[in-house]
mmCIF file as gemmi writes it, N, C-alpha and C atoms, coordinates in Angstrom:
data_model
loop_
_atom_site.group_PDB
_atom_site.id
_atom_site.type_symbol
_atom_site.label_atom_id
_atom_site.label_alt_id
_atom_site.label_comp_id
_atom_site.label_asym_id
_atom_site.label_entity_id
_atom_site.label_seq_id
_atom_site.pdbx_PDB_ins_code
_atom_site.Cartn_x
_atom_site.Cartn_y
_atom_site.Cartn_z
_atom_site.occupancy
_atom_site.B_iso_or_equiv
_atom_site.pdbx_formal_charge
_atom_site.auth_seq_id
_atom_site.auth_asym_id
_atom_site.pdbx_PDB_model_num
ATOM 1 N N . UNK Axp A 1 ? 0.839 -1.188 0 1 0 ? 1 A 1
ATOM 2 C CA . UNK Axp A 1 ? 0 0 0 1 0 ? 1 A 1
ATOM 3 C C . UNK Axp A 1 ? 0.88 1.247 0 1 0 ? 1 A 1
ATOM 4 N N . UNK Axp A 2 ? 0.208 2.475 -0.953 1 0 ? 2 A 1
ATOM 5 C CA . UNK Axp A 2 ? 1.383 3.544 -0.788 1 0 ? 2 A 1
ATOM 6 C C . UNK Axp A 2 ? 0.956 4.468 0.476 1 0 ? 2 A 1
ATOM 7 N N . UNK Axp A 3 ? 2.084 5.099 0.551 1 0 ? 3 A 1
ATOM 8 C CA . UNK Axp A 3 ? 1.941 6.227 1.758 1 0 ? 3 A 1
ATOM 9 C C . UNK Axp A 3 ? 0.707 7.058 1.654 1 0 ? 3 A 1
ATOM 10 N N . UNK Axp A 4 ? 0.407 7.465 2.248 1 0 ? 4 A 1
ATOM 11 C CA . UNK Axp A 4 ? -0.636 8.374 1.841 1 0 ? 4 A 1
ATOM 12 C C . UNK Axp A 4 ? -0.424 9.817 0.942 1 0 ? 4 A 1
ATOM 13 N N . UNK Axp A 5 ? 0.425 10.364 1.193 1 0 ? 5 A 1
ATOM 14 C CA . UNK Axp A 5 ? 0.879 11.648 0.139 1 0 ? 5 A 1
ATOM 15 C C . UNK Axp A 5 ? 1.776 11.056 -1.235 1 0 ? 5 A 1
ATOM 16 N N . UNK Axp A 6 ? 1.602 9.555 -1.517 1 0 ? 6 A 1
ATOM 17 C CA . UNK Axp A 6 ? 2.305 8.981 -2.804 1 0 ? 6 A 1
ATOM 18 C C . UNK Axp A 6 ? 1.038 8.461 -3.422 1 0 ? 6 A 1
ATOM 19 N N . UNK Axp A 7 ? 1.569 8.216 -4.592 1 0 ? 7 A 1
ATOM 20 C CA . UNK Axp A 7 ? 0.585 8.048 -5.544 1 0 ? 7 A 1
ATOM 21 C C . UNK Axp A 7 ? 1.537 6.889 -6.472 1 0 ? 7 A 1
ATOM 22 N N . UNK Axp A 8 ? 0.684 5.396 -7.186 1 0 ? 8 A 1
ATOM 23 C CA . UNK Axp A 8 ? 0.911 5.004 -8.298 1 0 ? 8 A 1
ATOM 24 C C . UNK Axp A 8 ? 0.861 4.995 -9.377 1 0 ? 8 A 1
ATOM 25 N N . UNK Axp A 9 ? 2.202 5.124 -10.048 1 0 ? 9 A 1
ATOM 26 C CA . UNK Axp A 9 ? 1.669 5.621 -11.89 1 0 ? 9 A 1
ATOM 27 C C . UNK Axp A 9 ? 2.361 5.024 -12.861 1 0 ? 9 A 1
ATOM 28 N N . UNK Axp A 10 ? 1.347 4.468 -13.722 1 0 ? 10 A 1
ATOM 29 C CA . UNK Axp A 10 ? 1.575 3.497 -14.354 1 0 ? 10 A 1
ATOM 30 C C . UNK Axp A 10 ? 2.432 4.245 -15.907 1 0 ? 10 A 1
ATOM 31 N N . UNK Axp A 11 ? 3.429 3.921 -16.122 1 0 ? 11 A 1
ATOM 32 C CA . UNK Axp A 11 ? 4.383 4.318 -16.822 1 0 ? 11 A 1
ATOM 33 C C . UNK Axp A 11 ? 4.736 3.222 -17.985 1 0 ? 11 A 1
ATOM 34 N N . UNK Axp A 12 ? 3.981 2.878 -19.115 1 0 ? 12 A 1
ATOM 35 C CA . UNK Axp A 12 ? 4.242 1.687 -19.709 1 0 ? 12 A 1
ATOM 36 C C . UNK Axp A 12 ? 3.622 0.614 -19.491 1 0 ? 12 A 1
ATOM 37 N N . UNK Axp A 13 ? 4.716 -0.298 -18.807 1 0 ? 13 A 1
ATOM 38 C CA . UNK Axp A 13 ? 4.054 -1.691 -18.237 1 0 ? 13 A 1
ATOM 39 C C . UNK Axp A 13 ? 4.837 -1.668 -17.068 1 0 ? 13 A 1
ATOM 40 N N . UNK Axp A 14 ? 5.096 -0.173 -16.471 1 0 ? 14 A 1
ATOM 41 C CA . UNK Axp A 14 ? 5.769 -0.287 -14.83 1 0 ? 14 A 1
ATOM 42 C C . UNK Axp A 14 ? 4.704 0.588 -14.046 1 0 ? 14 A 1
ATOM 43 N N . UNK Axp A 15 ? 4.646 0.362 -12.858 1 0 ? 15 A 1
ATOM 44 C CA . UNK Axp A 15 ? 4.241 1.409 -11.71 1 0 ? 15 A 1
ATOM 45 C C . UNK Axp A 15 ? 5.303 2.063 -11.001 1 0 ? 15 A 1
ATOM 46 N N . UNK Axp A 16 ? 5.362 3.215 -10.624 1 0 ? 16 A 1
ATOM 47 C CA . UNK Axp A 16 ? 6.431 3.936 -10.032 1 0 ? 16 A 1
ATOM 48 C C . UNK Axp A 16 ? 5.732 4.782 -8.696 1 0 ? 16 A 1
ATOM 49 N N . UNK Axp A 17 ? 5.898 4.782 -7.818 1 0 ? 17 A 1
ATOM 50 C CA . UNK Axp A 17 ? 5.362 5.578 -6.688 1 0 ? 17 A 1
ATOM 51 C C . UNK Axp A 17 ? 5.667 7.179 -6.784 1 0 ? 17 A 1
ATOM 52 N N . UNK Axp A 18 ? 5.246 8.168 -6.886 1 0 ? 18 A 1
ATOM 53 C CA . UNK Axp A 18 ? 5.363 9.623 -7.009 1 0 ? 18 A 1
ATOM 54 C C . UNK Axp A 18 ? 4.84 10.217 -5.987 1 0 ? 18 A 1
ATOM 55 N N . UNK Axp A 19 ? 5.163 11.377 -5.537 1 0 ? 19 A 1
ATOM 56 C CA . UNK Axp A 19 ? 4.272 12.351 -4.731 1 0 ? 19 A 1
ATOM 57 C C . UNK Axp A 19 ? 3.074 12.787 -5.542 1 0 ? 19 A 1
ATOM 58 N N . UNK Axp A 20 ? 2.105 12.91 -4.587 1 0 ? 20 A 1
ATOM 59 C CA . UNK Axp A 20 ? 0.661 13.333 -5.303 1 0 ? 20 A 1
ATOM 60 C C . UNK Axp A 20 ? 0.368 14.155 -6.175 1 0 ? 20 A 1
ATOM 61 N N . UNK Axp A 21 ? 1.432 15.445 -5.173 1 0 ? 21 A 1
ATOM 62 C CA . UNK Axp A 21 ? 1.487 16.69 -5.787 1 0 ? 21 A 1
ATOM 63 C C . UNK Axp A 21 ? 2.457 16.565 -7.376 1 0 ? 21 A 1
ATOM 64 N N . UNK Axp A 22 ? 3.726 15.745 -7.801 1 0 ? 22 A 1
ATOM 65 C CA . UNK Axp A 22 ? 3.811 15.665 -8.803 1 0 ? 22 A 1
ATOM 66 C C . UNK Axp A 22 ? 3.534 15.256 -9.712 1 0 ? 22 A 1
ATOM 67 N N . UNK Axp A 23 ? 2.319 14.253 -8.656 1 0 ? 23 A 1
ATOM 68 C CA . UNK Axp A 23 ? 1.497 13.11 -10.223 1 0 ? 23 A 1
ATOM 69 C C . UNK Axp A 23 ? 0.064 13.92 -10.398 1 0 ? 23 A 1
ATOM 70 N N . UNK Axp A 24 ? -0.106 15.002 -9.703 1 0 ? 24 A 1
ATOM 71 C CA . UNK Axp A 24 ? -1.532 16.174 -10.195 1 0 ? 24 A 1
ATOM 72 C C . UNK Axp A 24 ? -0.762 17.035 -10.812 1 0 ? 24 A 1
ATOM 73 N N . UNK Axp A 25 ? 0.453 17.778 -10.605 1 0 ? 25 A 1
ATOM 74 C CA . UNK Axp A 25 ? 0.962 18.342 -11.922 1 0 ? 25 A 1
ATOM 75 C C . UNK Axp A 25 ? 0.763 17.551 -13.385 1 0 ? 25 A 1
ATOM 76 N N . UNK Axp A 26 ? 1.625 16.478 -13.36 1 0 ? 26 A 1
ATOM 77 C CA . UNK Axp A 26 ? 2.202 15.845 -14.732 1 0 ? 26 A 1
ATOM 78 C C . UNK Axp A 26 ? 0.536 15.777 -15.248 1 0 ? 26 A 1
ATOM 79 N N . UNK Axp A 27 ? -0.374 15.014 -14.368 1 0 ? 27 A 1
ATOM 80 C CA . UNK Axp A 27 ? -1.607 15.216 -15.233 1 0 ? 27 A 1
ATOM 81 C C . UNK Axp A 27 ? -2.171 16.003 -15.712 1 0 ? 27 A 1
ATOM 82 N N . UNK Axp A 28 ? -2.508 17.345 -15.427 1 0 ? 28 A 1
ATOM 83 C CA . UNK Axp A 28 ? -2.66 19.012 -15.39 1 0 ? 28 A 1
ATOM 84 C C . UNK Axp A 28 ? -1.932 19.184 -16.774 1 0 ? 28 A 1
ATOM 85 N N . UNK Axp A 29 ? -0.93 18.781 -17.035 1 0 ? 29 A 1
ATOM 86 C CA . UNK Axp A 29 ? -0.153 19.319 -18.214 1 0 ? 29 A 1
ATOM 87 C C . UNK Axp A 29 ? -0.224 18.046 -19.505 1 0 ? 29 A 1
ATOM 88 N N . UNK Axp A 30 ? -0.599 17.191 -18.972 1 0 ? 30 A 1
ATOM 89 C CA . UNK Axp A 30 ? -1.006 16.585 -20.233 1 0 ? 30 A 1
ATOM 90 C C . UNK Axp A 30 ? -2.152 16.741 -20.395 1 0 ? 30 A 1
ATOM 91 N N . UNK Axp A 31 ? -2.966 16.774 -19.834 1 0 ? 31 A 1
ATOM 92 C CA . UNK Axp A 31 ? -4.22 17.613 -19.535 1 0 ? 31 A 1
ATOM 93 C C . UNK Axp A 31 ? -4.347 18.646 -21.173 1 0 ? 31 A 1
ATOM 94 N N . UNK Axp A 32 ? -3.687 19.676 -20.307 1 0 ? 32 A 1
ATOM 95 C CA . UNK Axp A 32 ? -3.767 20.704 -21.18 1 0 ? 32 A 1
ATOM 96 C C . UNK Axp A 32 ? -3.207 20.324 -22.393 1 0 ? 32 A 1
ATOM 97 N N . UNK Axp A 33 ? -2.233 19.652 -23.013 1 0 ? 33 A 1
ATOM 98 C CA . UNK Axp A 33 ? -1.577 19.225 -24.387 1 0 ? 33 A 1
ATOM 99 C C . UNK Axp A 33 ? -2.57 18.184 -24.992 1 0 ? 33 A 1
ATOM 100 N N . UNK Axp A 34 ? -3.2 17.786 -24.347 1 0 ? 34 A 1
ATOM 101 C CA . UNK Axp A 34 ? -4.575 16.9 -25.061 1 0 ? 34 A 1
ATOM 102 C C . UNK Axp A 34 ? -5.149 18.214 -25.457 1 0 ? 34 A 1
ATOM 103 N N . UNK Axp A 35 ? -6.002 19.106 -24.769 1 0 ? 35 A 1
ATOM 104 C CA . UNK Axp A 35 ? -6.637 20.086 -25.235 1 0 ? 35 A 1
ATOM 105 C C . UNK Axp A 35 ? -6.059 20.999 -26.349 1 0 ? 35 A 1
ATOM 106 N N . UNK Axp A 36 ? -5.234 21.079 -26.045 1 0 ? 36 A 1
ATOM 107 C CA . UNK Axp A 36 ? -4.419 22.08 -27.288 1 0 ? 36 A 1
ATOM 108 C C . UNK Axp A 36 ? -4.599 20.836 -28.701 1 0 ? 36 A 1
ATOM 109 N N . UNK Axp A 37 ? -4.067 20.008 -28.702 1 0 ? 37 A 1
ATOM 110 C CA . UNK Axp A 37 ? -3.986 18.966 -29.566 1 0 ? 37 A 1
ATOM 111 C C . UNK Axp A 37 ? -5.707 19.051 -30.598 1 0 ? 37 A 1
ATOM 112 N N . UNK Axp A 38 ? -6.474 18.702 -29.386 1 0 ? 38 A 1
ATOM 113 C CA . UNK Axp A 38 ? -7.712 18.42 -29.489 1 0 ? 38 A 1
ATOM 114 C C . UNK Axp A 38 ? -8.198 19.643 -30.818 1 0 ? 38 A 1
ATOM 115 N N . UNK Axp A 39 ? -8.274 21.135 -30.335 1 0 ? 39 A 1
ATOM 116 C CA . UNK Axp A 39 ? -8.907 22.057 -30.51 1 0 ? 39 A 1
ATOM 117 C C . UNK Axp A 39 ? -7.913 22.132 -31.452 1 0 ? 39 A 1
ATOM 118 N N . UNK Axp A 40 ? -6.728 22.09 -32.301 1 0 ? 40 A 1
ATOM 119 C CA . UNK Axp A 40 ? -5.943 22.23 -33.05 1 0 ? 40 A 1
ATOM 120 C C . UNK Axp A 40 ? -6.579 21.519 -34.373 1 0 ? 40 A 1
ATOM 121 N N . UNK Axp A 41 ? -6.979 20.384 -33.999 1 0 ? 41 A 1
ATOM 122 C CA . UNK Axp A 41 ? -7.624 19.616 -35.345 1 0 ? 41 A 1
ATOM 123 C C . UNK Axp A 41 ? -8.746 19.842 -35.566 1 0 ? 41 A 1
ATOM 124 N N . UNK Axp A 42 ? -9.715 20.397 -34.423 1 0 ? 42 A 1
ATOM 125 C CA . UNK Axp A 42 ? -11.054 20.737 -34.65 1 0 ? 42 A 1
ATOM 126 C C . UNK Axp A 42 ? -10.72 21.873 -35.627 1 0 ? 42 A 1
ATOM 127 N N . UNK Axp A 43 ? -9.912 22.903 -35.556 1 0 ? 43 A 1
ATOM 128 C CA . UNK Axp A 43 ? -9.634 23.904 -36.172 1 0 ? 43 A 1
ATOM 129 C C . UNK Axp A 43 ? -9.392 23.276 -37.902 1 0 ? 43 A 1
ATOM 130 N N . UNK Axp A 44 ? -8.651 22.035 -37.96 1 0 ? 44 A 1
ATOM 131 C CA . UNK Axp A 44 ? -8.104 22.033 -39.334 1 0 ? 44 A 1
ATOM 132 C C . UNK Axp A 44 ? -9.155 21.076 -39.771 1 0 ? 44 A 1
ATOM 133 N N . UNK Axp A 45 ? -10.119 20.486 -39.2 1 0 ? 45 A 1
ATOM 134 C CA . UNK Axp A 45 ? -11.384 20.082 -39.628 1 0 ? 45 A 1
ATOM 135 C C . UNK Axp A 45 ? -11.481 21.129 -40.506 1 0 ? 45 A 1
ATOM 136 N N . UNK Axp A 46 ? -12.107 22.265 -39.533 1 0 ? 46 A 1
ATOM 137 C CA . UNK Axp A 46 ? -12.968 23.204 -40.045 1 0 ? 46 A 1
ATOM 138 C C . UNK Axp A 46 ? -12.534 23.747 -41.377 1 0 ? 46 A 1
ATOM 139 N N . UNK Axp A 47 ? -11.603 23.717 -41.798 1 0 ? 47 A 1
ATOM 140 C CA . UNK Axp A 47 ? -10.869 24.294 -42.739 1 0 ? 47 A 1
ATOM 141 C C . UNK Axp A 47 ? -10.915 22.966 -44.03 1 0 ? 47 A 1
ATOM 142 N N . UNK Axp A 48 ? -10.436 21.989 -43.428 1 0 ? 48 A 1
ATOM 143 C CA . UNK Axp A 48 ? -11.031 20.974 -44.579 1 0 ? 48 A 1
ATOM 144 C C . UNK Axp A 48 ? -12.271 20.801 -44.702 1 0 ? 48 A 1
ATOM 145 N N . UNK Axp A 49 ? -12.983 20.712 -44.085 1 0 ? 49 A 1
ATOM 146 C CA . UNK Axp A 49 ? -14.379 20.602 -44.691 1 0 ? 49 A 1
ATOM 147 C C . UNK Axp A 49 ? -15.25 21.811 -45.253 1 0 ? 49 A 1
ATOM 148 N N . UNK Axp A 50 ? -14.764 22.984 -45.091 1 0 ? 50 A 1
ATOM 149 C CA . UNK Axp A 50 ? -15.305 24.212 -45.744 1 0 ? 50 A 1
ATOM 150 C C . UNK Axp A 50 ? -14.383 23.954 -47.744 1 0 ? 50 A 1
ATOM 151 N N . UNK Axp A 51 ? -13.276 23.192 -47.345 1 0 ? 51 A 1
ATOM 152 C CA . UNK Axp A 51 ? -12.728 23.245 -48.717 1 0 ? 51 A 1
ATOM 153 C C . UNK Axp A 51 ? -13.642 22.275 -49.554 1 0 ? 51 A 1
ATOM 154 N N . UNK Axp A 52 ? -14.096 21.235 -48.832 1 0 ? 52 A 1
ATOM 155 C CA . UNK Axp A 52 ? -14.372 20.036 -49.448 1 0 ? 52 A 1
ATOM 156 C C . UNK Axp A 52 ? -15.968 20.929 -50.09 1 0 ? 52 A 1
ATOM 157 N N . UNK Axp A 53 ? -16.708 21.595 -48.95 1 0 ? 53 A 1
ATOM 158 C CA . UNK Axp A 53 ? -17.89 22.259 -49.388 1 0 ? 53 A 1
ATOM 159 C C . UNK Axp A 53 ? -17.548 22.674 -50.915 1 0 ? 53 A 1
ATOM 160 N N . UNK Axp A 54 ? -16.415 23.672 -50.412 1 0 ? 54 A 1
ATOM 161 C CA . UNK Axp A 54 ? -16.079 24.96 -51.926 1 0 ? 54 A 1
ATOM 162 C C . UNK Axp A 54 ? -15.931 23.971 -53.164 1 0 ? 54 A 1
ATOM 163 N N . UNK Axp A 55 ? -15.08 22.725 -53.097 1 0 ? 55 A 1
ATOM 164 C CA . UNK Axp A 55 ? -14.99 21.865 -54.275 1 0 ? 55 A 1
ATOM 165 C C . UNK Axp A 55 ? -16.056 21.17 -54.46 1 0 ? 55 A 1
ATOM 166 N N . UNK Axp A 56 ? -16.76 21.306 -54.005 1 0 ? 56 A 1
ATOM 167 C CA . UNK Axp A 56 ? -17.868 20.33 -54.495 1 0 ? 56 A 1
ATOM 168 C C . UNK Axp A 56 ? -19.365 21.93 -55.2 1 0 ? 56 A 1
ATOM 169 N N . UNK Axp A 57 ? -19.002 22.877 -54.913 1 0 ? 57 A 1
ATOM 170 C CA . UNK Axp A 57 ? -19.663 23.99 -55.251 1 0 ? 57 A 1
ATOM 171 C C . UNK Axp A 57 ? -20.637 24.051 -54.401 1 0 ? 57 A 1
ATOM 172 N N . UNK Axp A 58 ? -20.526 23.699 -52.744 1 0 ? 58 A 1
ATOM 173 C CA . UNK Axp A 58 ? -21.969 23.862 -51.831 1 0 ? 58 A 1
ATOM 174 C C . UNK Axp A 58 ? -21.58 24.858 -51.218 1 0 ? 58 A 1
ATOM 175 N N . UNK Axp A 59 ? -22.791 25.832 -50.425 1 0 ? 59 A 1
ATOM 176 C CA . UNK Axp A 59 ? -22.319 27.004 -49.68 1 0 ? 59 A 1
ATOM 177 C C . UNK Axp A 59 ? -21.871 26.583 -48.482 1 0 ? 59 A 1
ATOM 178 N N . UNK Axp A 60 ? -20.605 27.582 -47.842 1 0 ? 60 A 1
ATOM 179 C CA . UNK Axp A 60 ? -20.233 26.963 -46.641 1 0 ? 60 A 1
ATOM 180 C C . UNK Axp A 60 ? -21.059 26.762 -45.634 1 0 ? 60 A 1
ATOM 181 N N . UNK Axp A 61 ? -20.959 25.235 -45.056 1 0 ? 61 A 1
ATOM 182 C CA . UNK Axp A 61 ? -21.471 24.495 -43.817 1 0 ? 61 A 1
ATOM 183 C C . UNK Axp A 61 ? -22.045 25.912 -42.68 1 0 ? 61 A 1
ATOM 184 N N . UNK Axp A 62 ? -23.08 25.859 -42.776 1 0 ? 62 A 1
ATOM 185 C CA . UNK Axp A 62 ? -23.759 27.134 -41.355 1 0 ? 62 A 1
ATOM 186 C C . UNK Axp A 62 ? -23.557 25.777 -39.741 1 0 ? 62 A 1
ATOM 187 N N . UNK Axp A 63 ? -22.899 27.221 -39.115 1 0 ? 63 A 1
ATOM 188 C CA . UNK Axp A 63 ? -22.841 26.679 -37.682 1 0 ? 63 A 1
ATOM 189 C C . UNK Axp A 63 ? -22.156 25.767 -37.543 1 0 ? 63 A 1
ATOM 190 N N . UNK Axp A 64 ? -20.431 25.448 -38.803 1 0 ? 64 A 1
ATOM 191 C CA . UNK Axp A 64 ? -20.092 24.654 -38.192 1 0 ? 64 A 1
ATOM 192 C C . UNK Axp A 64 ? -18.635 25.274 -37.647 1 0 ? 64 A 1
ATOM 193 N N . UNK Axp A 65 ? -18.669 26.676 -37.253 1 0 ? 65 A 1
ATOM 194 C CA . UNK Axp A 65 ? -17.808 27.617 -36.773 1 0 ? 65 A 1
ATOM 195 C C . UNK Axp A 65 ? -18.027 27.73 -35.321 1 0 ? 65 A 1
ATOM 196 N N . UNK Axp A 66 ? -18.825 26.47 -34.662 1 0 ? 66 A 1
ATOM 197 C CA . UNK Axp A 66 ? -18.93 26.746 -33.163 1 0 ? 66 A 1
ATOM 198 C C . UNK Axp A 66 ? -18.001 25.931 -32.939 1 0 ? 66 A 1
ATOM 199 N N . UNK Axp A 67 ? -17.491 26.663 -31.256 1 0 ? 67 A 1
ATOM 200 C CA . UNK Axp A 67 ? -16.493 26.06 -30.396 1 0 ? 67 A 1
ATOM 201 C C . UNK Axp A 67 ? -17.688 25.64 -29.291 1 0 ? 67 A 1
ATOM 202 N N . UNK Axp A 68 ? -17.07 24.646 -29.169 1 0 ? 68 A 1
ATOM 203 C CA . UNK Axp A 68 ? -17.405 23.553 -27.744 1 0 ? 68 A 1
ATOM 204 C C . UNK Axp A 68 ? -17.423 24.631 -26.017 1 0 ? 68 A 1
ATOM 205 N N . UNK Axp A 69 ? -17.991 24.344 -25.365 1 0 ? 69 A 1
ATOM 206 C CA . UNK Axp A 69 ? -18.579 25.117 -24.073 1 0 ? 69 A 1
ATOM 207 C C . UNK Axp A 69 ? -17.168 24.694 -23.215 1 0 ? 69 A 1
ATOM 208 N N . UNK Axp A 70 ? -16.458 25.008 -22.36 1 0 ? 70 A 1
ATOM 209 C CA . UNK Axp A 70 ? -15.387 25.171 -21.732 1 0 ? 70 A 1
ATOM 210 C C . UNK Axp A 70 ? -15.757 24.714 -20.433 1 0 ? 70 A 1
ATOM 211 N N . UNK Axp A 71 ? -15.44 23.568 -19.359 1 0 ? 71 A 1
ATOM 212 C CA . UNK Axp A 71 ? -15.705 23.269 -18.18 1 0 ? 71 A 1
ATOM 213 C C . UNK Axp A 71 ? -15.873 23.913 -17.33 1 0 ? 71 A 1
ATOM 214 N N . UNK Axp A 72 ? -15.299 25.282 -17.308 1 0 ? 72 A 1
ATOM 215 C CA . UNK Axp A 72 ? -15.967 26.109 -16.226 1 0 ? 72 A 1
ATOM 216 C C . UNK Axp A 72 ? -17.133 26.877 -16.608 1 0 ? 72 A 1
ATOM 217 N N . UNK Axp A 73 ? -17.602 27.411 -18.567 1 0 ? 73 A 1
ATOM 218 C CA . UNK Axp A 73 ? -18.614 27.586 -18.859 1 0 ? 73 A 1
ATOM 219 C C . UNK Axp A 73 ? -19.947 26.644 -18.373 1 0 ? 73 A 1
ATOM 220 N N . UNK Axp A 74 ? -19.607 25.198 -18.461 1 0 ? 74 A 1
ATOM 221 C CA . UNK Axp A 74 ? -20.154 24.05 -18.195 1 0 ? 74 A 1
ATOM 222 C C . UNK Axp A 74 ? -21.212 24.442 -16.974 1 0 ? 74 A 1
ATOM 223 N N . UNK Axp A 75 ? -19.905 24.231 -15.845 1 0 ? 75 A 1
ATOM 224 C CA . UNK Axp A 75 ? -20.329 24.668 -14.451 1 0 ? 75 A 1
ATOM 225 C C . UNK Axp A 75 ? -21.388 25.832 -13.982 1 0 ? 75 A 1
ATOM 226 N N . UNK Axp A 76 ? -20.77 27.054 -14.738 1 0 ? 76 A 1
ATOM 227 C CA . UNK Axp A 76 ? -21.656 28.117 -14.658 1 0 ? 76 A 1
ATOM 228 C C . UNK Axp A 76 ? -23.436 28.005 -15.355 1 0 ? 76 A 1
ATOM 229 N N . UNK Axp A 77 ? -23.159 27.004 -16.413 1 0 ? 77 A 1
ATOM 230 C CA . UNK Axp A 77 ? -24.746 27.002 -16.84 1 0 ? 77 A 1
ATOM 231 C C . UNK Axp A 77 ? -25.254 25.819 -16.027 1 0 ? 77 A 1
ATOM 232 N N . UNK Axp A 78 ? -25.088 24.942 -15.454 1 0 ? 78 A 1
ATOM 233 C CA . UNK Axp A 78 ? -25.674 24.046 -14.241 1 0 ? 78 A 1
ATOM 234 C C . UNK Axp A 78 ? -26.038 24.459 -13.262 1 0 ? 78 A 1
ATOM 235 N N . UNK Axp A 79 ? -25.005 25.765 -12.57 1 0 ? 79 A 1
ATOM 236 C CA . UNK Axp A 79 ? -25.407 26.466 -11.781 1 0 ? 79 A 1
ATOM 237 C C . UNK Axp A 79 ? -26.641 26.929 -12.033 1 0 ? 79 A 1
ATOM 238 N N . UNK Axp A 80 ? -26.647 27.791 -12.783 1 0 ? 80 A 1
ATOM 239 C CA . UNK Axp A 80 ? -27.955 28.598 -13.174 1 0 ? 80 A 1
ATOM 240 C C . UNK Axp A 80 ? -28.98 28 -13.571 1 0 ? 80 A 1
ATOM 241 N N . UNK Axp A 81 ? -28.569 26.898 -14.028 1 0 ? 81 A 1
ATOM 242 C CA . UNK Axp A 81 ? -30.095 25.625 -14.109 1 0 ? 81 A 1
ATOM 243 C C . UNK Axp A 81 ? -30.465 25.268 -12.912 1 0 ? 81 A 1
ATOM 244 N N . UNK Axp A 82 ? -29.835 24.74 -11.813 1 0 ? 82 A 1
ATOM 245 C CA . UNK Axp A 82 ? -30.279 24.814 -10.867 1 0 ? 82 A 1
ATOM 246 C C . UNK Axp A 82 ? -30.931 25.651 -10.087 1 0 ? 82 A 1
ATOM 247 N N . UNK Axp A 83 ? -30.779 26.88 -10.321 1 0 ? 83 A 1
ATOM 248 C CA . UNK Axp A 83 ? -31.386 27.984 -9.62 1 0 ? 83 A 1
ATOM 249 C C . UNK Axp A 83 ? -30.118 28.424 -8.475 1 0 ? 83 A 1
């Protein structure tokens, strides 16, 4: 069993014991490089499929220039659903 301020993390096909606090960083930041990643291709979607529209002679796709609601946007409209 680990200590209580350690944490197990599976690295491959090993486990390595870490402090909590550096295994909630390292996640936090891949975290964020998924998101960047993520919203990077949504972006070059958007751009290929407005081309694919133009070559095919259809008018560009309506509404498909929305971005996705942000987890703390999230939060704030639950709130307010709730009352």
């Amino acid at each position: 069993s680990s200590p209580p301020d350690k944490a197990m993390v599976c690295f491959g096909n090993m486990f390595i014991e870490l402090p909590k606090a550096k295994t909630r960083e390292m996640l936090r930041q891949d975290q964020e490089e998924l998101d960047e990643e993520i919203n990077n291709l949504r972006k070059e979607l958007r751009v290929k499929v407005n081309r694919l529209y133009e070559a095919q002679g259809k008018p560009e796709l309506k509404g498909f220039n929305l971005n996705p609601m942000s987890a703390e946007e999230m939060k704030l409209i639950n709130r307010i659903l709730e009352g």
